[in-house]
Coordinates of C-alpha atoms in Angstrom, one line a residue:
Chain A
M1 CA 9.6 41.6 7.1
E2 CA 7.2 44.4 6.6
C3 CA 9.4 45.9 3.9
E4 CA 9.5 42.6 2.1
Q5 CA 5.7 42.4 2.2
N6 CA 5.5 45.9 0.8
E7 CA 7.5 44.8 -2.2
Q8 CA 5.2 41.8 -2.7
S9 CA 2.7 41.9 -5.5
D10 CA -1.0 42.3 -4.8
E11 CA -1.6 38.6 -5.7
E12 CA 1.1 37.4 -3.4
L13 CA -0.3 39.5 -0.6
M14 CA -3.7 38.1 -1.2
M15 CA -2.4 34.5 -1.2
S16 CA -0.5 35.3 2.0
Y17 CA -3.7 36.6 3.6
G18 CA -5.4 33.4 2.6
D19 CA -2.8 31.6 4.6
G20 CA -3.7 33.7 7.6
N21 CA -1.4 36.6 7.4
A22 CA -3.5 39.6 8.4
D23 CA -0.6 42.0 7.8
A24 CA -0.8 41.2 4.1
F25 CA -4.4 42.2 4.0
E26 CA -3.5 45.5 5.8
I27 CA -1.0 46.3 3.1
L28 CA -3.5 45.6 0.4
Y29 CA -6.0 47.7 2.2
Q30 CA -3.6 50.6 2.4
R31 CA -2.9 50.3 -1.3
Y32 CA -6.4 50.4 -2.5
K33 CA -8.6 52.0 0.2
T34 CA -8.4 55.5 -1.2
P35 CA -9.0 54.9 -4.9
L36 CA -11.6 52.2 -4.2
Y37 CA -13.4 54.5 -1.7
R38 CA -13.5 57.3 -4.3
F39 CA -14.5 54.8 -7.0
V40 CA -17.5 53.9 -4.9
Q41 CA -18.1 57.5 -3.8
R42 CA -18.3 58.8 -7.3
Q43 CA -21.0 56.3 -8.2
C44 CA -23.2 56.1 -5.2
Y45 CA -25.1 58.3 -2.8
K46 CA -23.0 59.5 0.1
Q47 CA -25.0 57.7 2.7
T48 CA -24.4 54.3 1.1
V49 CA -20.7 54.7 0.3
D50 CA -19.4 53.4 3.7
E51 CA -21.7 50.5 3.6
L52 CA -20.8 49.6 0.1
F53 CA -17.1 50.1 0.7
Q54 CA -17.2 47.8 3.8
D55 CA -19.2 45.2 1.8
I56 CA -16.6 45.2 -0.9
W57 CA -13.8 44.5 1.5
L58 CA -15.9 42.0 3.3
K59 CA -16.2 40.1 0.0
V60 CA -12.4 40.2 -0.3
I61 CA -12.0 38.8 3.2
N62 CA -14.5 36.0 2.6
A63 CA -12.8 35.1 -0.7
R64 CA -9.4 34.8 1.0
N65 CA -9.4 30.9 0.8
S66 CA -10.9 30.6 -2.7
Y67 CA -8.8 33.3 -4.3
Q68 CA -6.8 32.1 -7.3
V69 CA -4.5 34.2 -9.4
T70 CA -6.5 34.1 -12.7
A71 CA -6.3 37.9 -13.1
S72 CA -4.7 40.8 -11.5
F73 CA -5.8 41.6 -8.0
K74 CA -6.8 45.1 -9.0
T75 CA -9.1 43.9 -11.8
W76 CA -10.6 41.3 -9.4
L77 CA -11.1 43.9 -6.7
Y78 CA -12.8 46.5 -9.0
H79 CA -14.8 43.7 -10.6
M80 CA -16.3 42.9 -7.2
A81 CA -16.8 46.6 -6.4
R82 CA -18.6 47.1 -9.7
N83 CA -20.9 44.2 -9.0
R84 CA -21.6 45.5 -5.6
I85 CA -22.5 48.9 -7.0
I86 CA -24.7 47.3 -9.6
D87 CA -26.5 45.4 -6.9
Q88 CA -27.0 48.7 -5.1
Y89 CA -28.4 50.2 -8.2
R90 CA -30.9 47.4 -8.6
K91 CA -31.8 47.6 -4.9
N92 CA -32.6 51.3 -5.4
N93 CA -34.5 50.6 -8.6
I94 CA -32.0 52.4 -10.7
R95 CA -32.3 51.3 -14.3
I96 CA -29.0 50.9 -16.2
I97 CA -29.2 51.2 -20.0
D98 CA -26.0 50.6 -21.7
N99 CA -26.9 48.9 -25.0
N100 CA -26.8 52.2 -26.9
I101 CA -24.0 54.4 -26.0
D102 CA -25.4 57.5 -27.7
D103 CA -28.7 57.2 -25.9
I104 CA -27.3 56.4 -22.5
D105 CA -29.2 57.9 -19.7
T106 CA -30.1 56.8 -16.3
V107 CA -32.7 57.4 -13.7
E108 CA -29.9 58.5 -11.5
N109 CA -29.0 61.3 -13.8
T110 CA -32.5 62.5 -13.9
S111 CA -32.8 62.3 -10.2
I112 CA -29.7 64.4 -9.6
A113 CA -30.3 68.1 -9.4
Q114 CA -29.5 70.1 -12.4
P115 CA -25.7 70.6 -12.2
E116 CA -25.6 73.4 -14.7
K117 CA -27.1 75.8 -12.3
Q118 CA -24.2 75.4 -9.9
L119 CA -21.3 75.5 -12.4
H120 CA -21.0 79.2 -12.4
T121 CA -20.0 79.4 -8.7
Q122 CA -17.8 76.4 -8.4
T123 CA -14.2 75.7 -9.3
Q124 CA -13.3 73.9 -12.4
Y125 CA -12.6 70.8 -10.4
Q126 CA -15.9 70.8 -8.8
T127 CA -17.3 71.3 -12.3
L128 CA -15.4 68.2 -13.4
L129 CA -16.7 66.2 -10.4
E130 CA -20.2 67.2 -11.1
A131 CA -19.7 66.4 -14.8
I132 CA -18.5 63.0 -13.8
S133 CA -21.5 62.5 -11.6
E134 CA -23.7 63.3 -14.6
L135 CA -22.1 60.7 -16.7
P136 CA -24.0 57.6 -17.5
P137 CA -23.0 54.8 -15.1
D138 CA -21.1 52.7 -17.6
Q139 CA -19.2 55.7 -18.9
K140 CA -18.6 57.0 -15.4
E141 CA -17.5 53.5 -14.4
A142 CA -15.0 53.4 -17.3
F143 CA -13.7 56.8 -16.5
L144 CA -13.3 56.1 -12.8
L145 CA -11.6 52.7 -13.5
R146 CA -9.2 54.6 -15.6
E147 CA -8.6 57.6 -13.4
E148 CA -9.0 56.0 -9.9
A149 CA -7.9 52.4 -10.4
G150 CA -5.4 53.2 -13.1
L151 CA -6.7 50.4 -15.4
N152 CA -6.0 50.3 -19.1
I153 CA -8.6 49.6 -21.8
E154 CA -8.1 45.8 -21.6
Q155 CA -8.4 45.8 -17.8
I156 CA -11.5 47.9 -17.9
A157 CA -13.0 45.5 -20.4
E158 CA -12.1 42.6 -18.3
T159 CA -13.4 44.2 -15.1
C160 CA -16.7 45.2 -16.7
G161 CA -17.1 42.0 -18.7
I162 CA -17.1 43.7 -22.0
N163 CA -14.8 43.7 -25.0
A164 CA -12.1 46.2 -25.4
E165 CA -13.8 48.2 -28.2
T166 CA -16.8 48.8 -26.0
A167 CA -14.7 49.9 -23.2
K168 CA -12.8 52.2 -25.4
S169 CA -16.1 53.7 -26.8
R170 CA -17.4 54.2 -23.3
L171 CA -14.3 56.0 -22.2
R172 CA -14.2 58.1 -25.3
Y173 CA -17.8 59.2 -24.8
A174 CA -17.2 60.0 -21.2
I175 CA -14.2 62.2 -22.0
K176 CA -16.2 63.9 -24.7
K177 CA -19.1 64.7 -22.3
L178 CA -16.7 65.9 -19.6
R179 CA -14.9 68.1 -22.0
K180 CA -18.1 69.6 -23.1
K181 CA -19.2 70.3 -19.6
I182 CA -15.9 71.9 -18.7
G183 CA -15.9 73.9 -21.9
D184 CA -19.3 75.1 -21.2
S185 CA -18.3 76.1 -17.8
D186 CA -15.3 78.0 -19.0
Y187 CA -17.4 79.5 -21.6
A188 CA -19.9 80.6 -19.0
Chain B
M1 CA -5.7 62.9 -27.1
P2 CA -5.3 66.4 -25.7
D3 CA -8.7 66.6 -24.2
E4 CA -8.3 63.3 -22.5
Q5 CA -4.9 64.3 -21.0
K6 CA -6.3 67.6 -19.9
I7 CA -9.3 66.1 -18.1
S8 CA -7.1 63.4 -16.6
S9 CA -4.6 65.9 -15.4
L10 CA -7.3 68.1 -13.9
Y11 CA -8.9 65.1 -12.1
Q12 CA -5.5 63.9 -10.7
Q13 CA -4.5 67.4 -9.5
G14 CA -7.8 68.1 -7.9
K15 CA -8.2 64.8 -6.2
D16 CA -9.5 65.5 -2.8
T17 CA -8.3 63.5 0.1
N18 CA -11.5 61.7 0.5
N19 CA -10.6 58.6 2.5
P20 CA -12.7 56.2 4.4
S21 CA -13.0 57.2 8.1
A22 CA -10.7 55.8 10.7
H23 CA -13.6 54.0 12.2
L24 CA -14.3 52.3 8.9
D25 CA -10.7 51.4 8.5
D26 CA -10.6 49.9 12.0
T27 CA -13.8 48.0 11.3
I28 CA -12.6 46.5 8.1
L29 CA -9.1 45.7 9.4
K30 CA -10.6 44.1 12.5
M31 CA -12.8 41.9 10.4
A32 CA -9.8 40.9 8.3
R33 CA -7.8 40.0 11.4
D34 CA -10.6 38.0 12.9
A35 CA -10.9 36.1 9.7
A36 CA -7.2 35.5 9.6
E37 CA -7.2 34.3 13.2
D38 CA -10.1 31.9 12.3
N39 CA -8.0 30.7 9.5
V40 CA -5.0 30.1 11.7
Q41 CA -7.1 28.4 14.3
N42 CA -8.6 26.1 11.7
V43 CA -5.2 25.3 10.4
D44 CA -4.0 24.7 14.0
T45 CA -7.0 22.5 14.6
K46 CA -6.2 20.5 11.5
K47 CA -2.6 20.3 12.5
N48 CA -3.5 19.3 16.0
S49 CA -5.7 16.6 14.8
E50 CA -2.9 15.4 12.5
N51 CA -0.5 15.6 15.4
V52 CA -2.8 13.5 17.5
K53 CA -2.8 11.0 14.8
V54 CA 0.9 11.1 14.5
K55 CA 1.3 10.8 18.2
S56 CA -1.0 7.8 18.4
P57 CA 0.6 4.8 20.1
F58 CA 0.5 2.7 16.9
S59 CA 2.2 5.2 14.6
G60 CA 5.7 6.4 14.4
S61 CA 8.8 4.5 13.9
W62 CA 9.2 2.7 17.3
P63 CA 7.0 -0.3 16.4
A64 CA 9.2 -1.1 13.4
T65 CA 12.4 -0.7 15.5
A66 CA 10.9 -2.9 18.2
S67 CA 9.9 -5.5 15.7
I68 CA 13.4 -5.6 14.2
A69 CA 14.9 -5.9 17.7
A70 CA 12.6 -8.7 18.6
V71 CA 13.4 -10.6 15.4
L72 CA 17.1 -10.2 16.1
I73 CA 16.8 -11.4 19.7
I74 CA 14.8 -14.4 18.6
T75 CA 17.2 -15.3 15.8
V76 CA 20.5 -14.7 17.5
I77 CA 19.8 -15.7 21.1
L78 CA 16.7 -17.8 21.5
V79 CA 16.9 -20.1 18.5
P80 CA 20.5 -21.4 19.4
L81 CA 19.5 -21.7 23.0
L82 CA 16.4 -23.7 22.1
Q83 CA 18.4 -25.9 19.7
Q84 CA 21.0 -26.6 22.4
E85 CA 18.4 -27.4 24.9
E86 CA 16.6 -29.6 22.5
A87 CA 19.8 -31.5 21.7
S88 CA 20.8 -31.9 25.3
N89 CA 17.4 -32.7 26.6
S90 CA 17.2 -36.5 27.4
I91 CA 13.8 -36.4 28.9
P92 CA 11.4 -37.8 26.3
T93 CA 8.4 -35.8 25.4
T94 CA 4.9 -37.2 25.3
E95 CA 5.1 -37.3 21.6
S96 CA 8.4 -39.2 21.6
I97 CA 7.0 -41.7 24.1
R98 CA 4.0 -42.3 22.0
L99 CA 6.2 -42.8 18.9
N100 CA 8.5 -45.2 20.8
K101 CA 5.5 -47.1 22.1
T102 CA 4.2 -47.5 18.6
N103 CA 7.5 -48.6 17.3
F104 CA 7.9 -51.0 20.2
E105 CA 4.4 -52.5 19.5
E106 CA 5.3 -52.9 15.9
D107 CA 8.6 -54.4 16.8
G108 CA 6.8 -56.6 19.3
D109 CA 4.6 -57.9 16.6
V110 CA 7.7 -58.7 14.6
Y111 CA 9.4 -60.4 17.5
K112 CA 6.2 -62.4 18.3
D113 CA 5.9 -63.3 14.7
V114 CA 9.6 -64.2 14.5
F115 CA 9.4 -66.4 17.5
S116 CA 6.7 -68.6 16.0
V117 CA 8.3 -71.9 14.8
D118 CA 6.8 -71.6 11.3
N119 CA 8.2 -68.2 10.8
V120 CA 11.6 -69.2 12.2
E121 CA 11.8 -71.8 9.5
K122 CA 10.7 -69.3 6.8
K123 CA 13.2 -66.8 8.0
I124 CA 16.0 -69.4 7.9
N125 CA 15.0 -70.3 4.4
K126 CA 14.7 -66.7 3.4
N127 CA 18.2 -66.0 4.8
V128 CA 19.5 -68.8 2.8
M129 CA 17.8 -67.5 -0.3
M130 CA 19.1 -64.0 0.3
S131 CA 22.6 -65.4 0.7
E132 CA 22.3 -67.2 -2.6
Q133 CA 20.9 -64.1 -4.3
A134 CA 23.7 -62.0 -2.8
Q135 CA 26.1 -64.5 -4.2
Q136 CA 24.5 -64.2 -7.6
L137 CA 24.4 -60.4 -7.5
S138 CA 28.1 -60.3 -6.7
E139 CA 28.4 -61.3 -10.3
S140 CA 25.6 -59.2 -11.7
P141 CA 25.9 -55.7 -13.4
R142 CA 27.3 -53.0 -11.1
V143 CA 26.3 -49.4 -11.4
D144 CA 29.0 -46.9 -10.8
L145 CA 27.4 -43.8 -9.4
N146 CA 30.5 -41.7 -10.2
D147 CA 30.3 -42.0 -13.9
G148 CA 26.6 -43.2 -14.3
L149 CA 27.6 -46.3 -16.2
M150 CA 26.8 -49.9 -15.6
Y151 CA 29.7 -52.3 -15.7
M152 CA 28.7 -55.8 -16.7
P153 CA 30.5 -59.0 -15.5
Q154 CA 31.9 -61.4 -18.0
N155 CA 29.2 -64.0 -17.6
V156 CA 26.4 -61.4 -18.1
I157 CA 27.9 -60.0 -21.3
N158 CA 27.1 -63.2 -23.0
A159 CA 24.6 -63.3 -25.8
D160 CA 22.8 -66.3 -24.4
A161 CA 22.8 -64.9 -20.9
L162 CA 21.4 -61.6 -22.2
R163 CA 18.6 -63.5 -24.0
S164 CA 17.8 -65.6 -21.0
S165 CA 17.7 -62.5 -18.7
N166 CA 15.8 -60.3 -21.2
I167 CA 18.3 -57.6 -20.9
G168 CA 18.2 -55.4 -24.0
I169 CA 21.3 -53.4 -24.7
K170 CA 21.4 -51.3 -27.7
G171 CA 24.2 -52.0 -30.2
G172 CA 25.5 -55.0 -28.3
V173 CA 28.0 -55.1 -25.5
N174 CA 31.4 -56.4 -25.1
S175 CA 33.3 -57.1 -21.9
A176 CA 35.5 -54.0 -22.3
M177 CA 32.8 -51.5 -23.0
P178 CA 30.5 -50.3 -20.2
A179 CA 26.8 -50.2 -21.0
S180 CA 25.0 -47.0 -20.5
V181 CA 22.6 -47.0 -17.6
A182 CA 20.0 -45.3 -19.7
D183 CA 20.1 -48.2 -22.2
V184 CA 19.9 -50.8 -19.6
Y185 CA 17.0 -49.1 -17.7
H186 CA 14.7 -49.9 -20.7
A187 CA 15.1 -53.6 -20.0
P188 CA 12.6 -55.2 -17.6
S189 CA 15.1 -57.5 -16.1
T190 CA 17.2 -54.5 -15.2
L191 CA 14.6 -53.5 -12.8
R192 CA 14.7 -56.9 -11.3
Y193 CA 18.5 -56.7 -10.9
Q194 CA 18.1 -53.3 -9.4
S195 CA 15.5 -54.7 -7.0
K196 CA 17.9 -57.4 -6.0
I197 CA 20.7 -54.9 -5.5
S198 CA 18.6 -52.8 -3.3
T199 CA 17.5 -55.8 -1.3
V200 CA 21.0 -56.8 -0.5
N201 CA 23.0 -53.7 -0.5
E202 CA 20.6 -50.9 0.2
F203 CA 19.2 -52.0 3.5
S204 CA 17.5 -49.4 5.6
P205 CA 18.4 -49.4 9.3
S206 CA 15.2 -51.1 10.2
A207 CA 15.9 -53.8 7.6
K208 CA 19.3 -54.3 8.9
K209 CA 17.9 -54.6 12.4
K210 CA 15.4 -57.2 11.2
I211 CA 18.0 -59.3 9.5
S212 CA 20.3 -59.2 12.4
T213 CA 17.4 -60.3 14.6
D214 CA 16.7 -63.1 12.2
V215 CA 20.2 -64.3 12.4
L216 CA 20.1 -64.2 16.2
I217 CA 16.9 -66.0 16.4
S218 CA 18.0 -68.7 14.1
S219 CA 21.2 -69.2 16.1
E220 CA 19.3 -69.3 19.3
F221 CA 16.8 -71.8 17.8
S222 CA 19.7 -74.0 16.7
Q223 CA 21.0 -73.9 20.3
T224 CA 17.7 -74.7 22.1
I225 CA 16.1 -77.1 19.6
P226 CA 18.4 -80.1 19.2
L227 CA 18.5 -82.2 16.1
A228 CA 16.0 -85.0 15.7
N229 CA 18.4 -87.9 16.2
E230 CA 20.0 -86.3 19.2
W231 CA 16.7 -85.5 20.7
L232 CA 15.4 -89.0 20.1
Q233 CA 18.6 -90.4 21.8
E234 CA 18.0 -88.2 24.8
I235 CA 14.4 -89.4 25.0
K236 CA 15.7 -93.0 24.9
M237 CA 18.1 -92.2 27.7
L238 CA 15.3 -90.7 29.8
I239 CA 13.2 -93.9 29.2
N240 CA 16.1 -96.1 30.1
Q241 CA 16.7 -94.1 33.3
G242 CA 13.1 -94.5 34.2
Y243 CA 12.0 -90.9 33.6
I244 CA 8.9 -92.0 31.7
E245 CA 6.9 -88.8 32.3
K246 CA 9.8 -86.6 31.3
A247 CA 10.4 -88.7 28.2
R248 CA 6.7 -88.4 27.3
E249 CA 6.8 -84.6 27.5
E250 CA 10.0 -84.5 25.5
L251 CA 8.5 -86.8 22.9
T252 CA 5.4 -84.6 22.7
K253 CA 7.7 -81.6 22.1
F254 CA 9.7 -83.5 19.6
K255 CA 6.6 -84.5 17.6
K256 CA 5.6 -80.9 17.7
Y257 CA 8.9 -79.6 16.2
Y258 CA 9.5 -82.6 14.0
P259 CA 6.1 -83.7 12.9
D260 CA 7.3 -85.6 9.9
E261 CA 10.1 -87.4 11.7
E262 CA 9.5 -91.1 12.2
I263 CA 9.6 -92.3 15.7
K264 CA 10.5 -96.0 16.5
S265 CA 7.5 -98.0 17.8
S266 CA 9.7 -99.3 20.7
I267 CA 9.9 -95.7 22.0
L268 CA 6.3 -95.1 21.6
D269 CA 5.4 -98.3 23.3
Q270 CA 7.6 -97.5 26.3
V271 CA 6.2 -94.1 26.9
M272 CA 2.7 -95.5 26.3
I273 CA 1.4 -92.6 24.3
D274 CA -0.4 -92.6 21.0
I275 CA 1.0 -89.9 18.8
K276 CA -0.8 -89.5 15.6

């Protein structure tokens, strides 16, 4: 029975959970808890990660009866996570500017301590993580959706409510900035 | 894109094992299980309410079965029993008594009416007339119900007779050819013939009873009321034998039944009455 449930799609499991099958939810949770947790962790302060993570899953639980298969469960899950993170940004008075990709910058970026000073003593991975944390939120979001959630360009666009070209541009700028940071670190 | 693959590879290799804490896992899973149980309870509540409805005494299939069984019992058992009982029951009901009483009263009126002297004479005359009409009708057109045609007697299929009886038959009629009933029905006299036929031949049971009663009354009357001459002879005999009072009574009765009959003055003088 459990084996059959493991082979079920995310959407089938969610529908099954809507019918009262708690085991289906547990399977979904085990599938997505780690990437989703990191997706949240990479975008928020550490002290708020657990709260946001729990809120996102609570939204999933509350939506069990109204859930309909209009998109993939993964896209739907990360769409809710993104909205919850944006709410958190607004709550902390973090201004998100995403209309001009070249000029993207955030209050969060300015509030974070200068990462360049630490790059010399950290590993390349840590350099990468810090570079990710320096990314503008929309670029960071696009990068994390790709690397953590495994979404393609179309799914990223659907999750973020943008067109595919914009998603592709955000991802391209994020890679460019990360490469630059890593290159600078190697160079240093 | 080499840079993209390099960064992606670096990110995937260096993924730390940052996972939510066990406490957070338990909290979220407990919330999920509680919600699922609520769902199940709600569904059970709905099902229970539906089950209550299903188990209500006026639902299910037993009322239909019971109804069919009741109809079968009534049809197969009770109805024949009632019919047998009704047929064998000789005790009149209140309704039948009332109907019989009504019929009796009506018949009583008829009998009372029949016993009056005037009506007896009328009945006798009517019987005679009916006998004559029946005699005539024995020679009148006859409708054969089997082939729907009217067969005319020889004397009726006479041009003069047809004119006198106002029977209009299309295309003329001869004695060998039966006339169509439809053709004859258009003639007014045909209706009269039909009326006569029904008067004589199509008696209802009550009519038959009345006619038989009329015949009986007339025969009884002929037995109890003597003829005028004989009655007068008897009155004379009573006078001769000295029964003057009796003769007077008989003469009074005689005058009542035969008011137009002339009585000899010798008789009237002997009984010493003045009959006007």
